[in-house]
XYZ file of N, CA and C in Angstrom:
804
model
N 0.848 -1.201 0.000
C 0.000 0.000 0.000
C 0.875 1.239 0.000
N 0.554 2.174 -0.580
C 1.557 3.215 -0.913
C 1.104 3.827 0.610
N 2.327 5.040 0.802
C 2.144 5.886 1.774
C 0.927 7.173 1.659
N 0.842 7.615 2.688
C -0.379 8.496 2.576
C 0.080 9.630 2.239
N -0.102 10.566 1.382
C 0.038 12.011 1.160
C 0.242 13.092 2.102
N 0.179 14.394 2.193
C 0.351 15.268 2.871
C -1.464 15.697 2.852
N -2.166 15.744 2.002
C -3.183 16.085 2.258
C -4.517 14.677 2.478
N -3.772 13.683 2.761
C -4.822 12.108 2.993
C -4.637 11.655 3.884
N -5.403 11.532 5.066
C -5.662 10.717 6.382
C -5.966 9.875 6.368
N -5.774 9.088 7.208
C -5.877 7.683 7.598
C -7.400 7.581 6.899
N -8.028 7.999 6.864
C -9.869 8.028 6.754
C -10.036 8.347 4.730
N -8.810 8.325 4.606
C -8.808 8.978 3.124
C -9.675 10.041 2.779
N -10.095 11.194 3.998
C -10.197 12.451 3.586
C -9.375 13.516 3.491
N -9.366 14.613 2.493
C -8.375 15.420 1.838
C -7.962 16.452 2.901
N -7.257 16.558 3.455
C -6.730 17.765 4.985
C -6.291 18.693 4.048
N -5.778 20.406 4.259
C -5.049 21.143 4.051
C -3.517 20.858 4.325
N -2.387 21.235 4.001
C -1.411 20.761 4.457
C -0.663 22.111 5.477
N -0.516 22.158 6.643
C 0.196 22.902 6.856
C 1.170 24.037 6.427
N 0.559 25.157 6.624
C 1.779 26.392 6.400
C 2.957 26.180 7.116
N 3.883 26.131 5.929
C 5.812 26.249 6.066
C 6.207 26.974 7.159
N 6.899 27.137 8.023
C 7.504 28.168 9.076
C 8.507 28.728 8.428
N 8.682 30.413 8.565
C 9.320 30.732 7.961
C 10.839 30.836 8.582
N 11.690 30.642 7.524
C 13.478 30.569 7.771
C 14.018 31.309 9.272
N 14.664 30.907 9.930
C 15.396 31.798 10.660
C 16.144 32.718 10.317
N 16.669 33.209 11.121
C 18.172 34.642 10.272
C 19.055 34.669 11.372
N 19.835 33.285 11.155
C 21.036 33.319 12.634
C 21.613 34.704 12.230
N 22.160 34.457 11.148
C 23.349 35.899 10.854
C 22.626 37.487 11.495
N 21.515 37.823 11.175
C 21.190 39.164 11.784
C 21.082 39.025 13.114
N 20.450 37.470 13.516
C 20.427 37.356 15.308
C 21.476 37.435 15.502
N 22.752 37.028 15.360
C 23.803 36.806 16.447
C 24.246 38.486 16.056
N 24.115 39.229 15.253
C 24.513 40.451 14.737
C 24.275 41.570 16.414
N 22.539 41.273 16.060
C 21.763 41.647 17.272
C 22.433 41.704 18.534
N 22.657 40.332 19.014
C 23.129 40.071 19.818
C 24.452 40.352 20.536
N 25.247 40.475 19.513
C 26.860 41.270 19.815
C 26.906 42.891 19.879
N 25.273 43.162 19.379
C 25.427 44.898 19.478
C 24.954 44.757 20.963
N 23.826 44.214 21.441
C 23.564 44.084 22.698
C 24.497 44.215 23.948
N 25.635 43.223 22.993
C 26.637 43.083 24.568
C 27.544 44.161 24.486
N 27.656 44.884 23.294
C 28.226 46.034 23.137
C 28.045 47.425 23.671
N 26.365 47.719 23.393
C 26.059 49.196 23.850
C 25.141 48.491 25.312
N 24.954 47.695 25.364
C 23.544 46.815 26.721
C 22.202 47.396 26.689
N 21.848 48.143 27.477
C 20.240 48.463 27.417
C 19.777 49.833 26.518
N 20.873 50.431 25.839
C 20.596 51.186 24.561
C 20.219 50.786 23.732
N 20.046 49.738 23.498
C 19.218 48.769 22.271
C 17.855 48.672 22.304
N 17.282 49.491 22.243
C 15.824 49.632 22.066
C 15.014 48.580 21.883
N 15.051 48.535 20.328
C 14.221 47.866 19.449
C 14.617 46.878 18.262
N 14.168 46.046 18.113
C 15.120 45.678 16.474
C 13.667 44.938 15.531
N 13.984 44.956 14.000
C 13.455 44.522 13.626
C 14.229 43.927 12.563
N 13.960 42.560 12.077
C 14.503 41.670 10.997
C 13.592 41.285 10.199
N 13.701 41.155 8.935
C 13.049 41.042 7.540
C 13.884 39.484 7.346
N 13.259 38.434 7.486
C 14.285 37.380 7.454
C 15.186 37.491 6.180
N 16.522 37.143 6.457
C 17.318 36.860 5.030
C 17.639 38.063 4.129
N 16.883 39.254 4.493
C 16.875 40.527 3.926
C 18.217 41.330 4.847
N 16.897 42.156 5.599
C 17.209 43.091 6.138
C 17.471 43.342 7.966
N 17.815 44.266 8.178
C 17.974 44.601 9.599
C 18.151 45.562 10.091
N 17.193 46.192 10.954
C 16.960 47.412 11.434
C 16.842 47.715 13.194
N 17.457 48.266 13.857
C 17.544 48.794 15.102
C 17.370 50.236 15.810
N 16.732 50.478 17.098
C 16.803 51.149 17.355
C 17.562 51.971 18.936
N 18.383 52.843 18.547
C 19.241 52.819 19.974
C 18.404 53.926 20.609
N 19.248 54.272 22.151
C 18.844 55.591 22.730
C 19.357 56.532 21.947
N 19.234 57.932 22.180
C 19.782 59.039 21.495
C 21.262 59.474 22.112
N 21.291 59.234 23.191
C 22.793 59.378 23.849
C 23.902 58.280 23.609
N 22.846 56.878 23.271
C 23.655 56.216 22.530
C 24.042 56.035 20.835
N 23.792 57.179 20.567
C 23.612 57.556 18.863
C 24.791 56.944 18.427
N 26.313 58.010 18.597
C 27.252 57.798 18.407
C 28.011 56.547 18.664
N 28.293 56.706 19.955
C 28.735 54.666 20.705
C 28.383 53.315 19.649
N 26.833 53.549 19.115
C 26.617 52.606 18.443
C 27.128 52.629 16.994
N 27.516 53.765 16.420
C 28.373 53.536 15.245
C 29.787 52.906 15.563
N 29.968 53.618 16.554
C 31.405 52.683 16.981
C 31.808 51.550 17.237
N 30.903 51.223 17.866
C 30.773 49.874 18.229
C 30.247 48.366 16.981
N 29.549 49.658 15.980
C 29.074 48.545 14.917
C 30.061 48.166 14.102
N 31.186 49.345 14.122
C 32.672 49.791 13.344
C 33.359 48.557 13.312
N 33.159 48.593 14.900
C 34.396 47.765 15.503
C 33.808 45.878 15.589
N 32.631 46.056 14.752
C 32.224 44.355 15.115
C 32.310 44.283 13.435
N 32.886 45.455 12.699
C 33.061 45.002 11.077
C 32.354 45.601 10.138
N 31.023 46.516 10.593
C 30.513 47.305 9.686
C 30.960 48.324 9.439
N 32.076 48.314 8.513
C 33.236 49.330 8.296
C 33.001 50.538 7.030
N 32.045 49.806 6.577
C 31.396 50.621 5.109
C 29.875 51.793 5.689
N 30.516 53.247 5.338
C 29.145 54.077 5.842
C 28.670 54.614 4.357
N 27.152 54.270 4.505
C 26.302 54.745 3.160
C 26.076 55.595 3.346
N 25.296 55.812 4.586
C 24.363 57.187 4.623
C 23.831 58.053 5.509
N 24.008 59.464 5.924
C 22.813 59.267 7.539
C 22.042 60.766 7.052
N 20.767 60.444 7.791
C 19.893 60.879 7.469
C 19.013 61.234 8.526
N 17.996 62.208 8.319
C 16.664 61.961 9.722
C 15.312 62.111 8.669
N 14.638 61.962 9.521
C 12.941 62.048 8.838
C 11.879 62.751 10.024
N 10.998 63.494 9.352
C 10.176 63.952 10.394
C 8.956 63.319 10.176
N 8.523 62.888 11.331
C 7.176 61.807 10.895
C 5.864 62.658 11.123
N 6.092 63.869 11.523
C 4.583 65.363 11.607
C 3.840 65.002 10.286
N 2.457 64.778 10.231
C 1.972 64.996 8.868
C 2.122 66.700 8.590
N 2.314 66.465 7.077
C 2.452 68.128 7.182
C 1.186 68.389 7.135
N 1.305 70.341 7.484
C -0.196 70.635 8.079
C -0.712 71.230 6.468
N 0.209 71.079 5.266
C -0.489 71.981 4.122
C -0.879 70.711 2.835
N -0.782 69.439 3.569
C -1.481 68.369 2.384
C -0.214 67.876 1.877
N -0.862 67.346 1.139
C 0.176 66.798 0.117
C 0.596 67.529 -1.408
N 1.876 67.488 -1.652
C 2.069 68.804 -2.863
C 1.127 68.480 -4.061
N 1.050 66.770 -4.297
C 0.148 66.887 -5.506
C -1.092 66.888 -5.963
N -1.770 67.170 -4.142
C -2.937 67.765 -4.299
C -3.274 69.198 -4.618
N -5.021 69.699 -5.623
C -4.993 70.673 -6.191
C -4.899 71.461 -5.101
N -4.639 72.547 -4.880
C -4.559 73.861 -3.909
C -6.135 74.616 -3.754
N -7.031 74.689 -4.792
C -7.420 75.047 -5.206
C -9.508 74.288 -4.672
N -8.674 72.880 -4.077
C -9.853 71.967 -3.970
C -10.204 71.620 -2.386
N -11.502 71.745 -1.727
C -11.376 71.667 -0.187
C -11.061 70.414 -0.044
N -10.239 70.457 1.204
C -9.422 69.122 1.965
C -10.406 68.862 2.663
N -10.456 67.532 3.209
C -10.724 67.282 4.335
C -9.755 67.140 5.641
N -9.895 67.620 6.938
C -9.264 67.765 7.686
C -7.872 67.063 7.980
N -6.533 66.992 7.988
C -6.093 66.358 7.857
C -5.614 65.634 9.802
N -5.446 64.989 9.709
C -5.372 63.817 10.824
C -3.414 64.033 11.407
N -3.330 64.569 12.505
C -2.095 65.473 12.628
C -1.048 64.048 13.577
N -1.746 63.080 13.551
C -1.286 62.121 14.827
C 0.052 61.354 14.060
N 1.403 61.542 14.990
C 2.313 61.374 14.782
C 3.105 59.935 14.367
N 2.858 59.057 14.003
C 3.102 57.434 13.640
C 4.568 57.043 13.326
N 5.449 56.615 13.783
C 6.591 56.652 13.426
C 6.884 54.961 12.717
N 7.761 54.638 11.959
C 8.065 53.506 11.324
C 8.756 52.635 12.020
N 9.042 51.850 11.403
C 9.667 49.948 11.997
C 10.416 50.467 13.178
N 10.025 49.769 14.612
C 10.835 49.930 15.505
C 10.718 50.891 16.532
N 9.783 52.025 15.889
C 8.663 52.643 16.684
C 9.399 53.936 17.111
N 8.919 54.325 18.077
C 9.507 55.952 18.572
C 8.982 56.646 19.683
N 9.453 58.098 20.108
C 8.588 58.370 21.084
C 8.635 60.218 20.561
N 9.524 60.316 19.503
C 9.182 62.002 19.060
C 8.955 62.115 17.421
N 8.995 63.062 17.570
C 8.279 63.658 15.661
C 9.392 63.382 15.087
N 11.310 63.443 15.463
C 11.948 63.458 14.124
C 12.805 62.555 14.530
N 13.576 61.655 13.940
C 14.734 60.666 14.312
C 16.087 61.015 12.946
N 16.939 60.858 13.441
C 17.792 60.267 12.658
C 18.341 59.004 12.092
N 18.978 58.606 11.094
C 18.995 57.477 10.428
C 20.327 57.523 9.565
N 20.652 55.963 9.872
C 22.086 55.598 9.606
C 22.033 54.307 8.770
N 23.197 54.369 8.023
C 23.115 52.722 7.155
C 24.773 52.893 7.212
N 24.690 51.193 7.484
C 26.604 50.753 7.750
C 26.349 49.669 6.567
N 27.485 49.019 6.270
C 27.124 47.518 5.660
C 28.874 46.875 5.627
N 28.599 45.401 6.445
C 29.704 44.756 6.483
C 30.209 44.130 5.190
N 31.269 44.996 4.786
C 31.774 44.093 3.468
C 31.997 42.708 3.247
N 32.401 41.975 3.950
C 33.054 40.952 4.719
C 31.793 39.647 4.411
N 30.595 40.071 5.348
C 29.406 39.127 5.118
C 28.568 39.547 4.612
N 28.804 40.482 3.814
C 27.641 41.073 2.792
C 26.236 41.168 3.444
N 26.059 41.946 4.338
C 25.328 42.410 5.233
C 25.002 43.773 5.918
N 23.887 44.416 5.635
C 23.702 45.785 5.988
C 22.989 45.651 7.017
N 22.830 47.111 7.820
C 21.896 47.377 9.185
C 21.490 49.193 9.196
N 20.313 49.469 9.191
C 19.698 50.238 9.668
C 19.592 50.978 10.793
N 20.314 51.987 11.274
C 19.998 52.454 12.658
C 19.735 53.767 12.914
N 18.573 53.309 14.149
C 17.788 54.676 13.927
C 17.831 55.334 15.539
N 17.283 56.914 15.680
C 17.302 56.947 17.298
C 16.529 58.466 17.116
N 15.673 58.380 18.365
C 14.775 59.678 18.038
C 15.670 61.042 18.529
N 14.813 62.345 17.981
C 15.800 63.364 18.185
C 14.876 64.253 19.025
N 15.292 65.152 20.769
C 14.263 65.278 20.933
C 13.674 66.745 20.383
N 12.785 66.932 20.888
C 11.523 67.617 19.840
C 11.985 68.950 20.351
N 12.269 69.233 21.704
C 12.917 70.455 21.926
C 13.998 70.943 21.881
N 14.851 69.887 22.038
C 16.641 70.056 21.732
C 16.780 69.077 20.420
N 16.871 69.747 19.325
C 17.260 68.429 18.372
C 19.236 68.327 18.101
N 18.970 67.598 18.863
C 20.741 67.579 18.882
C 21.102 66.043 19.256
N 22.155 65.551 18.578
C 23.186 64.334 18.758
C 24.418 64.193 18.815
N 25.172 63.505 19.118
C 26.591 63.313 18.632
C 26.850 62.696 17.258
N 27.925 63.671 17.029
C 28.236 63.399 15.385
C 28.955 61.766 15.484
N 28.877 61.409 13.945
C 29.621 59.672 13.777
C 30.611 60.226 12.997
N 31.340 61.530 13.170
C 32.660 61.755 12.303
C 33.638 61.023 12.982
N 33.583 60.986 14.247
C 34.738 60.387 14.958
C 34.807 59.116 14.829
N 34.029 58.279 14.139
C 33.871 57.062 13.744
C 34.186 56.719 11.960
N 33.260 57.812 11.540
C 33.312 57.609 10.145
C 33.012 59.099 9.266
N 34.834 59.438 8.587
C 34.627 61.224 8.415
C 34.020 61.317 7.099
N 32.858 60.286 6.347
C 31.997 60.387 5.278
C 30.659 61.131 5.985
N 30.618 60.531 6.830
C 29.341 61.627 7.706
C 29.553 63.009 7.829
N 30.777 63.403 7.666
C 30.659 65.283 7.248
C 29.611 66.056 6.974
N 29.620 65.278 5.521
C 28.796 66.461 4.498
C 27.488 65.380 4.683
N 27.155 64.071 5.023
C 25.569 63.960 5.580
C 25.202 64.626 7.087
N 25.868 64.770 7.758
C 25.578 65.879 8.899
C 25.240 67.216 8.390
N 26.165 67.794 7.922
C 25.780 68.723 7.597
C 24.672 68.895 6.356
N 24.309 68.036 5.822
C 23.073 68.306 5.191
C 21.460 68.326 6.153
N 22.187 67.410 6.376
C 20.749 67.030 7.668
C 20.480 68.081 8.777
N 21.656 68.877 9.268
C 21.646 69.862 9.826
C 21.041 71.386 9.557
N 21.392 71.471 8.304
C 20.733 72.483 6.947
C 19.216 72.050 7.011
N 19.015 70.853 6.571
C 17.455 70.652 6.112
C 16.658 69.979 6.996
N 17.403 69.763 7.768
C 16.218 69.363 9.129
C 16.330 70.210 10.335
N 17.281 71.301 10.826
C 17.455 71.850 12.315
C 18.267 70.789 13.216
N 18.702 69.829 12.566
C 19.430 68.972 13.579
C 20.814 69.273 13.990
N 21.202 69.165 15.410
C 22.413 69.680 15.606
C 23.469 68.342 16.057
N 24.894 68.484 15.444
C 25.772 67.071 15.812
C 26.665 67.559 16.515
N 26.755 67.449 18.278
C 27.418 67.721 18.900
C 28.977 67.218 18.149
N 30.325 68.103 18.148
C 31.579 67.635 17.773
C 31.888 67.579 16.638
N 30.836 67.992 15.778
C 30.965 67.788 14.027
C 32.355 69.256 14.116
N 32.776 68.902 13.142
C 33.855 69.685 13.299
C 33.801 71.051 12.043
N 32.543 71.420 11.415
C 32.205 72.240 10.779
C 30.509 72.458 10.197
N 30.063 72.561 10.667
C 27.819 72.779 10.339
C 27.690 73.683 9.397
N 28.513 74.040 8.574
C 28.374 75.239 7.802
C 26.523 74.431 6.610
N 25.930 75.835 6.059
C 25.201 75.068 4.967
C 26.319 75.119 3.782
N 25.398 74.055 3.003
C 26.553 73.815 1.919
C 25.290 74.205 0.677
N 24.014 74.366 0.805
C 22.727 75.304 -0.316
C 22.653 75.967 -0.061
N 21.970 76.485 1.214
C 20.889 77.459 1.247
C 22.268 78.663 2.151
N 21.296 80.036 1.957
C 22.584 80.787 2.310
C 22.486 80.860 4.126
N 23.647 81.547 4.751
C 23.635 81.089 6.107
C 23.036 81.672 6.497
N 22.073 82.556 6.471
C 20.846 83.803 6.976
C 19.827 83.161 6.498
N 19.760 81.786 6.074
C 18.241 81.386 5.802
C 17.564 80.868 6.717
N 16.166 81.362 6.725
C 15.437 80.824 8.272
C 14.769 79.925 7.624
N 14.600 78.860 8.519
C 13.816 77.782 8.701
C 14.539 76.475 7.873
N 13.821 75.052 7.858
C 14.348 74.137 7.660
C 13.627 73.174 6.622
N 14.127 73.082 5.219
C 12.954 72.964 4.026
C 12.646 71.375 4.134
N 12.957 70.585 4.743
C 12.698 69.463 5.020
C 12.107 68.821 6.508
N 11.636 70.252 7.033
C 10.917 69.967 7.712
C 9.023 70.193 7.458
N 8.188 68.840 7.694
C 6.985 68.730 7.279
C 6.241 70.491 7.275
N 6.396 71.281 8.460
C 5.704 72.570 8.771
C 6.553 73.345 8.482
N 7.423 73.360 6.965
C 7.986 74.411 6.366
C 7.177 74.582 5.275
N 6.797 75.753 5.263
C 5.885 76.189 4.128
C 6.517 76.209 2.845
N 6.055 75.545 1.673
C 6.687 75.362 0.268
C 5.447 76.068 -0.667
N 5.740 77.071 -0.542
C 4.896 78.443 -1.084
C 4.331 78.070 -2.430
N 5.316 78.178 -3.347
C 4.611 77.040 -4.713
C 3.593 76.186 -4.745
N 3.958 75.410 -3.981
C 2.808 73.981 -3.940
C 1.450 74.426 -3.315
N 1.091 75.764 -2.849
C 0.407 76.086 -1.919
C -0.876 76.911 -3.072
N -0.077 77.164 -4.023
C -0.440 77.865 -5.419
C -0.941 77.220 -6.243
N -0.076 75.731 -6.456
C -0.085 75.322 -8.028
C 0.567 73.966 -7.482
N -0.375 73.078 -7.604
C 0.254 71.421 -7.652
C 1.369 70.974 -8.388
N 2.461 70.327 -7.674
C 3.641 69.652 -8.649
C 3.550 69.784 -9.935
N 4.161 70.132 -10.913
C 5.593 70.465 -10.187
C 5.879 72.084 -9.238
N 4.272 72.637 -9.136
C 4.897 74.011 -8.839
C 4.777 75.134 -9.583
N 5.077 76.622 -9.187
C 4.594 77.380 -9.673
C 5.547 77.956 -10.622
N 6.812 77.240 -10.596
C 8.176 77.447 -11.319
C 8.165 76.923 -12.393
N 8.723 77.168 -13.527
C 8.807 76.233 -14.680
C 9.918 76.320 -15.379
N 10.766 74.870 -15.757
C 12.030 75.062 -16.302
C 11.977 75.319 -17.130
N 12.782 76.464 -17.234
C 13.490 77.454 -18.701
C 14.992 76.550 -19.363
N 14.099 76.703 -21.111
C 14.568 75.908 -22.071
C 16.196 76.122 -21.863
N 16.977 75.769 -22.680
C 17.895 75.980 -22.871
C 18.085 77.238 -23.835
N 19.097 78.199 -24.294
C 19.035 79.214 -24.546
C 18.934 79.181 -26.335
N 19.540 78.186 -27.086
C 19.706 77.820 -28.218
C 18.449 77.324 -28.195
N 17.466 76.503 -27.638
C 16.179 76.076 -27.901
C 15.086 77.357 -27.484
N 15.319 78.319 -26.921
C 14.835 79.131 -26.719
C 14.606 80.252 -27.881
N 15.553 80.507 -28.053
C 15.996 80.822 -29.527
C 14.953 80.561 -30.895
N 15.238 79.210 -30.889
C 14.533 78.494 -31.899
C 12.892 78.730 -31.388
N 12.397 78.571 -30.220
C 11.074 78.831 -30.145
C 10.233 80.523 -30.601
N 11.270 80.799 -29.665
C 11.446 82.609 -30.351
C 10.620 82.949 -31.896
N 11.049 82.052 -32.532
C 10.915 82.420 -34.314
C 9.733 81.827 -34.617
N 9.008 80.893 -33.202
C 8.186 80.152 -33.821
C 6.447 80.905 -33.761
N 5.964 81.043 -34.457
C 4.572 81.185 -34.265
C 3.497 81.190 -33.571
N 3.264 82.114 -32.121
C 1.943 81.920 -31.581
C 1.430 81.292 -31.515
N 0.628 80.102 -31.273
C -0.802 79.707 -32.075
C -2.054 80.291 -31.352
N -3.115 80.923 -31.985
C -3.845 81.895 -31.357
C -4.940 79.792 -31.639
N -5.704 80.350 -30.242
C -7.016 78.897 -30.076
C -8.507 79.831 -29.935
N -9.151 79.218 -30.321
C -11.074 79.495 -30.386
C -11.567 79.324 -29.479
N -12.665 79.269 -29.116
C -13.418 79.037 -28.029
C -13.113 77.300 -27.291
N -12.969 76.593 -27.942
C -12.996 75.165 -27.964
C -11.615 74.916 -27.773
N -10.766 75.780 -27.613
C -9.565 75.387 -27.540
C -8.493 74.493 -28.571
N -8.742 74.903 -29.741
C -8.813 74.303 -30.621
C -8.004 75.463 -31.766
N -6.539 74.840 -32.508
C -6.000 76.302 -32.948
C -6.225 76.637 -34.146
N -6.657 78.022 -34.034
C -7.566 78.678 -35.254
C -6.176 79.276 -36.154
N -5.958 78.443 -37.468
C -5.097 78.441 -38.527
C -4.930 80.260 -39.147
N -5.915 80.454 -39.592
C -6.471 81.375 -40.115
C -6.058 83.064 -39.219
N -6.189 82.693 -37.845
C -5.688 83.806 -36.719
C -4.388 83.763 -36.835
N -3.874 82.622 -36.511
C -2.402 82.531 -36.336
C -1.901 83.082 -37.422
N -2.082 83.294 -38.391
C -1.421 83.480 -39.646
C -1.474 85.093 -39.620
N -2.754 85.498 -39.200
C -2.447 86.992 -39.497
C -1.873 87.716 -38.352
N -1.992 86.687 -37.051
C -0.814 87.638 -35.853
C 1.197 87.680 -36.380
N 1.358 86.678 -37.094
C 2.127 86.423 -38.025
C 2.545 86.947 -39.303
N 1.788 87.105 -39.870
C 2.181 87.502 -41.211
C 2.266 86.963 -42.055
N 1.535 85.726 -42.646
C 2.147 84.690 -43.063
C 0.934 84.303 -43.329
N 0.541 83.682 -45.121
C -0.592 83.665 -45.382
C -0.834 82.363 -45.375
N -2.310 81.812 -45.211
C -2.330 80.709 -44.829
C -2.792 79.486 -45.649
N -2.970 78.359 -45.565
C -3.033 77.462 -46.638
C -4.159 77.996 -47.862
N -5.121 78.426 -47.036
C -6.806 78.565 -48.095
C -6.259 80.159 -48.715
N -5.675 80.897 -48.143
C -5.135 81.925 -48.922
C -4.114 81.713 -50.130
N -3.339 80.499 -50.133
C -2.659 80.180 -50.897
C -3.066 79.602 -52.179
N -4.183 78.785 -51.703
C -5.129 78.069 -52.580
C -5.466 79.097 -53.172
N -6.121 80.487 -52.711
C -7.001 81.294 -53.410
C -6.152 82.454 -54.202
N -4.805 82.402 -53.895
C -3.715 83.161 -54.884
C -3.238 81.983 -55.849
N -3.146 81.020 -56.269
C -3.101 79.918 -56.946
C -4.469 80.148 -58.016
N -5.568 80.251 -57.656
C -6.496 80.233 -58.156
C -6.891 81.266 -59.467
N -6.363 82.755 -58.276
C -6.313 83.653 -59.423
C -4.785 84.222 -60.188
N -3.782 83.458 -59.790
C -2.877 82.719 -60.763
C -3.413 83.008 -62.531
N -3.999 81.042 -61.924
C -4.734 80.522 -63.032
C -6.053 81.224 -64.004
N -6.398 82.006 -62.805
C -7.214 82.452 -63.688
C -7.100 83.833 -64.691
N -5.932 84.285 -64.390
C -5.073 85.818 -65.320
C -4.846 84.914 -66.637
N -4.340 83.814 -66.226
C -3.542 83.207 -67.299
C -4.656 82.760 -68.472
N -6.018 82.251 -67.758
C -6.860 81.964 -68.869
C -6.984 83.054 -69.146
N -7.428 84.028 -68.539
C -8.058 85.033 -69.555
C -7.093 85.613 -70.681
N -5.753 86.022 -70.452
C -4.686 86.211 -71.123
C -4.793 85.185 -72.611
């Protein structure tokens, strides 16, 4: 007698077969785990994407320490650092019309994987060359002092992402060894990447905005020479107009100098 199937019981009725459990991820656990014994109860939060990804969250005093410490367990490669403000903004979304009533928008603060306890965090990406393995780390900034310790003393590619983040978010990196802006000029108030910075354009005129890129100067040129087109009621372009804001006679006028052409010539 053959063996029984995955979906045939003893009774030879058809069962479902059990859902698979999904894979473990020793490599990000034991990862976890050595940051643990590294920074101890600064380790917030973590979250793992099996086989993917890996994301953590420290204290804010342990901002810095934990780059160091991730340095020193081999994540020697720095991508990126960054913050985000999780405020809905209070003026919509840019590619809604300006023009059209909102409904109220819902101001409650929700922060992503790993959770939070203020409106803006900062954000870091390392990745171990070695085991081809990246990590995510994040830590909130607080809402009245937004300030951290810089990861230059760890890693001097964070320069010019400090100082961007500093420019466009109000964030300050204790020890950075220069905050200058590197866009906007140093008398500029406010912080354009923050949600409750007013982006005046969008407030006017939905994406892209109330700005519009100017051609190049040689194509500009060329448009220059080109013809008006005057439109009708219907929006629809009236041949006949265009020609006389122009100068320039138009097909049925041509036809009708053609015509009496031909017709000198008969009579002749």
């Amino acid at each position: 007698m053959a063996p029984l199937s995955d979906t045939d019981t003893a009774s030879g009725e058809a069962t479902e077969a059990a859902p698979a459990a999904l894979p473990g991820d020793g490599l990000r656990e034991a990862i976890i785990e050595d940051l643990r014994n590294r920074i101890g109860d600064a380790l917030i939060d973590t979250h793992i994407v099996p086989n993917d990804d890996l994301t953590v969250r420290v204290t804010t005093e342990s901002w810095a320490a934990t780059g160091a410490a991730l340095k020193a367990a081999g994540f020697s490669f720095f991508s990126w650092l960054s913050a985000i403000d999780w405020m809905p903004s209070p003026y919509g979304k840019s590619e809604e019309d300006p023009t059209v009533e909102k409904d109220p928008i819902d101001m409650t603060i929700k922060q992503g994987v790993c959770g939070g306890d203020t409106r803006m965090q900062v954000f870091a990406r390392l990745t171990d060359l070695e085991r081809h393995v990246g990590i995510t780390i994040k830590a909130d900034v607080d809402d009245d002092t937004p300030v951290v310790d810089s990861w230059t003393g760890s890693f001097a590619g964070a320069n010019w992402h400090e100082r961007e983040c500093h420019e466009m978010f109000g964030i300050g990196f204790n020890n950075h060894p220069d905050l200058r802006n590197m866009y906007l000029p140093s008398d500029f108030e406010g912080h354009p990447l923050r949600k409750d910075f007013p982006l005046l354009a969008r407030m006017v005129k939905p994406w892209p905005g109330i700005v519009d890129v100017e051609p190049m100067p040689e194509i500009a040129e060329e448009k220059a020479d080109e013809p008006v087109p005057v439109v009708d009621e219907d929006g629809k372009i009236d041949e006949a107009a265009t020609a006389e804001v122009v100068d320039e006679p138009t097909e049925a006028s041509s036809d009708d100098s053609d015509a009496d052409d031909s017709k000198e010539g008969d009579d002749s």
